[in-house]
Amino acid sequence: MNTYNTIIDISLPIDENIILYPGNPPVTIETQKSATGQTYLSNLSLGTHTGTHIDAPRHVNESGIGVDKLDLSKLIGTCRVLDLTNSVESIKKEELVAKNIQEGERVLAKTSNSARGYKTAYDDYIYLSSQGASYLKEMRVSVFGIDYLSVKKRGSIDNTPHTELLDNGIPIIEGIDLSNVSEGEYYLVALPLRLVDLDGSPIRALLLK
Ligand SMILES: [Zn+2]
């Protein structure tokens, strides 16, 4: 791909008011002037799973790779946004099968979460079902993204939606905003900071069209 007409920013703005998944550390920002008073610099504190971010295998497995070791080719390239706005409670395997997912595809799920937005946190977001995660693993997708801060059901002890993907080398993008994006093919750029051996990283996620 050499050309594009539009850049769609699907990342969330980060400031101290950003909504957080329960239990995540708060965002704090302190901006100071340098000793000479000529420049500004800020002390920023935030969790690795703040806002739009990527989960690396290390998120669920102590010996899994961190964000710095992810295969970047999975995070740059053609991708497909799937319209799953009719999914109720969770994204089911059959709904993914109906989208005719191809091996190695980069897949972003647009659910009804996108219409609810990120202004306030809520618990009954649409998540990825265990069977859906197993199917994505079978199809060996390159990356899976979802439009809420977690891929799994709130409070569930079943961590399969994470493990089926992450333990099989499939990174997960969480917290994307697809409210202005319709189903179709795009070019994805979604890169983590090069944080050594860390479980996750905020990303700037873009769709080029
Ligand atoms: Zn995460």
PDB file of C-alpha atoms and ligand atoms in Angstrom:
ATOM      1  CA  MET A   1       0.000   0.000   0.000  1.00  0.00           C
ATOM      2  CA  ASN A   2       1.472   3.321  -1.018  1.00  0.00           C
ATOM      3  CA  THR A   3      -1.369   5.785  -0.902  1.00  0.00           C
ATOM      4  CA  TYR A   4      -4.318   6.667   1.271  1.00  0.00           C
ATOM      5  CA  ASN A   5      -6.834   9.469   1.405  1.00  0.00           C
ATOM      6  CA  THR A   6      -7.985   9.408   4.985  1.00  0.00           C
ATOM      7  CA  ILE A   7      -6.448   8.784   8.382  1.00  0.00           C
ATOM      8  CA  ILE A   8      -9.007   7.598  10.918  1.00  0.00           C
ATOM      9  CA  ASP A   9      -7.709   7.854  14.467  1.00  0.00           C
ATOM     10  CA  ILE A  10      -9.335   5.048  16.452  1.00  0.00           C
ATOM     11  CA  SER A  11      -7.410   5.776  19.666  1.00  0.00           C
ATOM     12  CA  LEU A  12      -8.802   7.338  22.816  1.00  0.00           C
ATOM     13  CA  PRO A  13      -7.440  10.643  24.108  1.00  0.00           C
ATOM     14  CA  ILE A  14      -5.424  10.181  27.301  1.00  0.00           C
ATOM     15  CA  ASP A  15      -5.734  12.619  30.165  1.00  0.00           C
ATOM     16  CA  GLU A  16      -6.513  12.361  33.865  1.00  0.00           C
ATOM     17  CA  ASN A  17     -10.226  11.984  33.100  1.00  0.00           C
ATOM     18  CA  ILE A  18      -9.938   8.930  30.864  1.00  0.00           C
ATOM     19  CA  ILE A  19     -12.192   6.055  31.917  1.00  0.00           C
ATOM     20  CA  LEU A  20     -10.310   3.151  33.432  1.00  0.00           C
ATOM     21  CA  TYR A  21     -11.070  -0.512  33.635  1.00  0.00           C
ATOM     22  CA  PRO A  22     -11.745  -1.230  37.325  1.00  0.00           C
ATOM     23  CA  GLY A  23      -8.536  -1.873  39.242  1.00  0.00           C
ATOM     24  CA  ASN A  24      -6.259  -0.115  36.773  1.00  0.00           C
ATOM     25  CA  PRO A  25      -3.959   2.620  38.096  1.00  0.00           C
ATOM     26  CA  PRO A  26      -5.055   6.221  37.580  1.00  0.00           C
ATOM     27  CA  VAL A  27      -3.485   8.526  35.035  1.00  0.00           C
ATOM     28  CA  THR A  28      -1.558  11.379  36.632  1.00  0.00           C
ATOM     29  CA  ILE A  29       0.193  14.183  34.810  1.00  0.00           C
ATOM     30  CA  GLU A  30       2.409  16.866  36.342  1.00  0.00           C
ATOM     31  CA  THR A  31       3.851  19.419  34.008  1.00  0.00           C
ATOM     32  CA  GLN A  32       6.857  21.414  35.134  1.00  0.00           C
ATOM     33  CA  LYS A  33       9.043  24.139  33.762  1.00  0.00           C
ATOM     34  CA  SER A  34      12.732  23.373  33.406  1.00  0.00           C
ATOM     35  CA  ALA A  35      15.237  25.107  35.703  1.00  0.00           C
ATOM     36  CA  THR A  36      15.892  27.767  33.079  1.00  0.00           C
ATOM     37  CA  GLY A  37      12.189  28.290  32.573  1.00  0.00           C
ATOM     38  CA  GLN A  38      12.566  27.783  28.844  1.00  0.00           C
ATOM     39  CA  THR A  39      10.970  24.395  28.376  1.00  0.00           C
ATOM     40  CA  TYR A  40       8.165  22.301  29.755  1.00  0.00           C
ATOM     41  CA  LEU A  41       8.291  18.652  30.648  1.00  0.00           C
ATOM     42  CA  SER A  42       5.791  16.345  32.239  1.00  0.00           C
ATOM     43  CA  ASN A  43       5.844  13.482  34.634  1.00  0.00           C
ATOM     44  CA  LEU A  44       3.286  10.998  33.345  1.00  0.00           C
ATOM     45  CA  SER A  45       2.056   7.993  35.290  1.00  0.00           C
ATOM     46  CA  LEU A  46      -0.271   5.444  33.751  1.00  0.00           C
ATOM     47  CA  GLY A  47      -0.983   1.722  33.574  1.00  0.00           C
ATOM     48  CA  THR A  48       0.107  -0.378  30.629  1.00  0.00           C
ATOM     49  CA  HIS A  49      -3.559  -1.103  29.818  1.00  0.00           C
ATOM     50  CA  THR A  50      -4.733   2.490  29.733  1.00  0.00           C
ATOM     51  CA  GLY A  51      -7.043   3.617  26.957  1.00  0.00           C
ATOM     52  CA  THR A  52      -6.378   2.172  23.520  1.00  0.00           C
ATOM     53  CA  HIS A  53      -3.728  -0.447  24.145  1.00  0.00           C
ATOM     54  CA  ILE A  54      -2.259  -3.761  23.173  1.00  0.00           C
ATOM     55  CA  ASP A  55      -2.090  -6.926  25.269  1.00  0.00           C
ATOM     56  CA  ALA A  56       1.060  -9.012  24.802  1.00  0.00           C
ATOM     57  CA  PRO A  57       1.334 -12.730  25.744  1.00  0.00           C
ATOM     58  CA  ARG A  58       3.066 -11.618  28.970  1.00  0.00           C
ATOM     59  CA  HIS A  59      -0.324 -10.293  30.123  1.00  0.00           C
ATOM     60  CA  VAL A  60      -1.482 -13.841  30.916  1.00  0.00           C
ATOM     61  CA  ASN A  61       1.763 -15.772  31.144  1.00  0.00           C
ATOM     62  CA  GLU A  62       4.914 -14.939  33.090  1.00  0.00           C
ATOM     63  CA  SER A  63       7.065 -16.475  30.380  1.00  0.00           C
ATOM     64  CA  GLY A  64       5.132 -14.960  27.466  1.00  0.00           C
ATOM     65  CA  ILE A  65       6.750 -12.283  25.314  1.00  0.00           C
ATOM     66  CA  GLY A  66       6.333  -8.608  26.114  1.00  0.00           C
ATOM     67  CA  VAL A  67       5.200  -5.811  23.824  1.00  0.00           C
ATOM     68  CA  ASP A  68       8.761  -5.109  22.657  1.00  0.00           C
ATOM     69  CA  LYS A  69       9.041  -8.633  21.221  1.00  0.00           C
ATOM     70  CA  LEU A  70       5.741  -8.586  19.275  1.00  0.00           C
ATOM     71  CA  ASP A  71       5.979  -9.249  15.554  1.00  0.00           C
ATOM     72  CA  LEU A  72       5.275  -5.758  14.234  1.00  0.00           C
ATOM     73  CA  SER A  73       4.128  -7.103  10.879  1.00  0.00           C
ATOM     74  CA  LYS A  74       0.977  -8.283  12.663  1.00  0.00           C
ATOM     75  CA  LEU A  75       0.230  -4.709  13.691  1.00  0.00           C
ATOM     76  CA  ILE A  76       0.794  -2.985  10.369  1.00  0.00           C
ATOM     77  CA  GLY A  77      -1.101  -3.945   7.218  1.00  0.00           C
ATOM     78  CA  THR A  78      -4.488  -4.595   5.700  1.00  0.00           C
ATOM     79  CA  CYS A  79      -7.190  -5.334   8.220  1.00  0.00           C
ATOM     80  CA  ARG A  80     -10.915  -5.865   8.265  1.00  0.00           C
ATOM     81  CA  VAL A  81     -13.433  -4.147  10.478  1.00  0.00           C
ATOM     82  CA  LEU A  82     -16.314  -6.529  11.131  1.00  0.00           C
ATOM     83  CA  ASP A  83     -19.775  -5.160  11.824  1.00  0.00           C
ATOM     84  CA  LEU A  84     -20.886  -7.153  14.876  1.00  0.00           C
ATOM     85  CA  THR A  85     -23.243  -4.505  16.164  1.00  0.00           C
ATOM     86  CA  ASN A  86     -26.011  -7.127  16.344  1.00  0.00           C
ATOM     87  CA  SER A  87     -24.068  -9.307  18.779  1.00  0.00           C
ATOM     88  CA  VAL A  88     -25.924  -9.677  22.052  1.00  0.00           C
ATOM     89  CA  GLU A  89     -23.866 -10.027  25.262  1.00  0.00           C
ATOM     90  CA  SER A  90     -20.877 -11.536  23.463  1.00  0.00           C
ATOM     91  CA  ILE A  91     -19.348 -12.154  20.046  1.00  0.00           C
ATOM     92  CA  LYS A  92     -20.242 -15.741  19.161  1.00  0.00           C
ATOM     93  CA  LYS A  93     -18.314 -18.171  17.031  1.00  0.00           C
ATOM     94  CA  GLU A  94     -21.128 -18.422  14.453  1.00  0.00           C
ATOM     95  CA  GLU A  95     -21.096 -14.654  13.980  1.00  0.00           C
ATOM     96  CA  LEU A  96     -17.374 -14.786  13.206  1.00  0.00           C
ATOM     97  CA  VAL A  97     -17.784 -17.787  10.912  1.00  0.00           C
ATOM     98  CA  ALA A  98     -20.421 -15.824   8.979  1.00  0.00           C
ATOM     99  CA  LYS A  99     -17.802 -13.130   8.303  1.00  0.00           C
ATOM    100  CA  ASN A 100     -15.669 -15.623   6.397  1.00  0.00           C
ATOM    101  CA  ILE A 101     -12.470 -14.831   8.246  1.00  0.00           C
ATOM    102  CA  GLN A 102      -9.325 -15.840   6.395  1.00  0.00           C
ATOM    103  CA  GLU A 103      -6.181 -17.279   7.913  1.00  0.00           C
ATOM    104  CA  GLY A 104      -3.782 -14.567   9.012  1.00  0.00           C
ATOM    105  CA  GLU A 105      -6.289 -11.708   8.761  1.00  0.00           C
ATOM    106  CA  ARG A 106      -6.104  -8.712  11.053  1.00  0.00           C
ATOM    107  CA  VAL A 107      -9.574  -8.396  12.526  1.00  0.00           C
ATOM    108  CA  LEU A 108     -11.223  -5.551  14.429  1.00  0.00           C
ATOM    109  CA  ALA A 109     -14.672  -6.083  15.931  1.00  0.00           C
ATOM    110  CA  LYS A 110     -17.153  -3.227  15.885  1.00  0.00           C
ATOM    111  CA  THR A 111     -19.903  -4.042  18.373  1.00  0.00           C
ATOM    112  CA  SER A 112     -22.690  -2.011  19.934  1.00  0.00           C
ATOM    113  CA  ASN A 113     -20.036  -0.852  22.453  1.00  0.00           C
ATOM    114  CA  SER A 114     -18.915   1.701  19.896  1.00  0.00           C
ATOM    115  CA  ALA A 115     -22.254   3.504  19.997  1.00  0.00           C
ATOM    116  CA  ARG A 116     -22.125   3.670  23.812  1.00  0.00           C
ATOM    117  CA  GLY A 117     -18.737   5.317  23.665  1.00  0.00           C
ATOM    118  CA  TYR A 118     -16.099   5.799  26.345  1.00  0.00           C
ATOM    119  CA  LYS A 119     -17.575   8.639  28.366  1.00  0.00           C
ATOM    120  CA  THR A 120     -18.558   6.454  31.292  1.00  0.00           C
ATOM    121  CA  ALA A 121     -17.502   2.947  32.278  1.00  0.00           C
ATOM    122  CA  TYR A 122     -20.090   0.176  32.207  1.00  0.00           C
ATOM    123  CA  ASP A 123     -20.025  -3.551  32.978  1.00  0.00           C
ATOM    124  CA  ASP A 124     -22.358  -5.058  30.382  1.00  0.00           C
ATOM    125  CA  TYR A 125     -20.108  -4.431  27.394  1.00  0.00           C
ATOM    126  CA  ILE A 126     -20.019  -6.898  24.525  1.00  0.00           C
ATOM    127  CA  TYR A 127     -17.058  -9.251  24.969  1.00  0.00           C
ATOM    128  CA  LEU A 128     -15.498 -12.066  22.988  1.00  0.00           C
ATOM    129  CA  SER A 129     -16.966 -15.481  23.836  1.00  0.00           C
ATOM    130  CA  SER A 130     -14.636 -18.397  24.597  1.00  0.00           C
ATOM    131  CA  GLN A 131     -15.820 -20.239  21.473  1.00  0.00           C
ATOM    132  CA  GLY A 132     -15.252 -17.119  19.420  1.00  0.00           C
ATOM    133  CA  ALA A 133     -11.704 -16.848  20.761  1.00  0.00           C
ATOM    134  CA  SER A 134     -11.036 -20.517  19.963  1.00  0.00           C
ATOM    135  CA  TYR A 135     -12.255 -19.963  16.424  1.00  0.00           C
ATOM    136  CA  LEU A 136      -9.981 -16.948  15.954  1.00  0.00           C
ATOM    137  CA  LYS A 137      -7.093 -19.074  17.206  1.00  0.00           C
ATOM    138  CA  GLU A 138      -7.971 -21.816  14.699  1.00  0.00           C
ATOM    139  CA  MET A 139      -8.031 -19.224  11.931  1.00  0.00           C
ATOM    140  CA  ARG A 140      -4.668 -17.965  13.178  1.00  0.00           C
ATOM    141  CA  VAL A 141      -5.650 -14.328  12.819  1.00  0.00           C
ATOM    142  CA  SER A 142      -2.710 -11.925  13.102  1.00  0.00           C
ATOM    143  CA  VAL A 143      -4.358  -9.638  15.624  1.00  0.00           C
ATOM    144  CA  PHE A 144      -7.799  -9.159  17.152  1.00  0.00           C
ATOM    145  CA  GLY A 145      -9.187  -5.815  18.259  1.00  0.00           C
ATOM    146  CA  ILE A 146     -12.324  -4.926  20.206  1.00  0.00           C
ATOM    147  CA  ASP A 147     -14.134  -1.684  20.994  1.00  0.00           C
ATOM    148  CA  TYR A 148     -14.022  -1.863  24.779  1.00  0.00           C
ATOM    149  CA  LEU A 149     -11.336  -1.915  27.468  1.00  0.00           C
ATOM    150  CA  SER A 150     -11.471  -5.687  27.894  1.00  0.00           C
ATOM    151  CA  VAL A 151     -11.923  -8.687  25.620  1.00  0.00           C
ATOM    152  CA  LYS A 152     -13.481 -10.833  28.335  1.00  0.00           C
ATOM    153  CA  LYS A 153     -16.675 -10.686  30.360  1.00  0.00           C
ATOM    154  CA  ARG A 154     -16.442  -8.364  33.336  1.00  0.00           C
ATOM    155  CA  GLY A 155     -15.552 -10.291  36.482  1.00  0.00           C
ATOM    156  CA  SER A 156     -15.523 -13.699  34.782  1.00  0.00           C
ATOM    157  CA  ILE A 157     -13.034 -16.283  36.022  1.00  0.00           C
ATOM    158  CA  ASP A 158     -12.995 -17.759  32.521  1.00  0.00           C
ATOM    159  CA  ASN A 159      -9.947 -16.135  30.993  1.00  0.00           C
ATOM    160  CA  THR A 160     -10.157 -18.098  27.732  1.00  0.00           C
ATOM    161  CA  PRO A 161     -10.764 -15.030  25.541  1.00  0.00           C
ATOM    162  CA  HIS A 162      -7.323 -13.803  26.645  1.00  0.00           C
ATOM    163  CA  THR A 163      -5.462 -17.103  26.770  1.00  0.00           C
ATOM    164  CA  GLU A 164      -6.723 -18.634  23.507  1.00  0.00           C
ATOM    165  CA  LEU A 165      -5.313 -15.636  21.680  1.00  0.00           C
ATOM    166  CA  LEU A 166      -2.295 -14.549  23.722  1.00  0.00           C
ATOM    167  CA  ASP A 167      -0.943 -18.050  24.443  1.00  0.00           C
ATOM    168  CA  ASN A 168      -1.036 -18.649  20.711  1.00  0.00           C
ATOM    169  CA  GLY A 169       0.890 -15.538  19.777  1.00  0.00           C
ATOM    170  CA  ILE A 170      -2.119 -13.421  18.757  1.00  0.00           C
ATOM    171  CA  PRO A 171      -1.913  -9.932  20.278  1.00  0.00           C
ATOM    172  CA  ILE A 172      -5.140  -8.245  21.360  1.00  0.00           C
ATOM    173  CA  ILE A 173      -6.010  -4.596  20.832  1.00  0.00           C
ATOM    174  CA  GLU A 174      -8.460  -3.203  23.376  1.00  0.00           C
ATOM    175  CA  GLY A 175     -10.110   0.176  23.716  1.00  0.00           C
ATOM    176  CA  ILE A 176     -10.445   1.128  20.059  1.00  0.00           C
ATOM    177  CA  ASP A 177     -13.108   3.633  19.069  1.00  0.00           C
ATOM    178  CA  LEU A 178     -14.906   2.431  15.956  1.00  0.00           C
ATOM    179  CA  SER A 179     -17.910   4.736  16.281  1.00  0.00           C
ATOM    180  CA  ASN A 180     -17.034   6.475  13.015  1.00  0.00           C
ATOM    181  CA  VAL A 181     -15.873   3.391  11.159  1.00  0.00           C
ATOM    182  CA  SER A 182     -17.989   1.111   9.009  1.00  0.00           C
ATOM    183  CA  GLU A 183     -17.406  -2.495   8.048  1.00  0.00           C
ATOM    184  CA  GLY A 184     -14.756  -2.957   5.418  1.00  0.00           C
ATOM    185  CA  GLU A 185     -11.099  -3.181   4.595  1.00  0.00           C
ATOM    186  CA  TYR A 186      -8.563  -0.677   5.899  1.00  0.00           C
ATOM    187  CA  TYR A 187      -4.837  -0.415   6.481  1.00  0.00           C
ATOM    188  CA  LEU A 188      -4.003  -0.726  10.168  1.00  0.00           C
ATOM    189  CA  VAL A 189      -1.155   0.902  12.075  1.00  0.00           C
ATOM    190  CA  ALA A 190      -1.179   0.047  15.788  1.00  0.00           C
ATOM    191  CA  LEU A 191       2.209   0.163  17.456  1.00  0.00           C
ATOM    192  CA  PRO A 192       3.141  -0.276  21.118  1.00  0.00           C
ATOM    193  CA  LEU A 193       5.939   1.577  22.830  1.00  0.00           C
ATOM    194  CA  ARG A 194       9.106  -0.485  22.990  1.00  0.00           C
ATOM    195  CA  LEU A 195       8.637  -1.312  26.657  1.00  0.00           C
ATOM    196  CA  VAL A 196      10.962  -4.169  27.510  1.00  0.00           C
ATOM    197  CA  ASP A 197       9.153  -7.372  28.531  1.00  0.00           C
ATOM    198  CA  LEU A 198       6.016  -5.504  29.595  1.00  0.00           C
ATOM    199  CA  ASP A 199       2.534  -7.035  29.450  1.00  0.00           C
ATOM    200  CA  GLY A 200       0.880  -4.219  27.549  1.00  0.00           C
ATOM    201  CA  SER A 201       1.309  -0.740  26.126  1.00  0.00           C
ATOM    202  CA  PRO A 202      -0.868   2.168  25.100  1.00  0.00           C
ATOM    203  CA  ILE A 203      -0.884   2.517  21.309  1.00  0.00           C
ATOM    204  CA  ARG A 204      -1.796   5.097  18.727  1.00  0.00           C
ATOM    205  CA  ALA A 205      -4.103   3.106  16.471  1.00  0.00           C
ATOM    206  CA  LEU A 206      -4.899   4.364  12.987  1.00  0.00           C
ATOM    207  CA  LEU A 207      -6.933   3.122  10.074  1.00  0.00           C
ATOM    208  CA  LEU A 208      -5.843   4.366   6.679  1.00  0.00           C
ATOM    209  CA  LYS A 209      -8.311   4.286   3.829  1.00  0.00           C
TER     210      LYS A 209
HETATM  211 ZN    ZN B   1      -5.408  -5.086  28.254  1.00  0.00          ZN
END
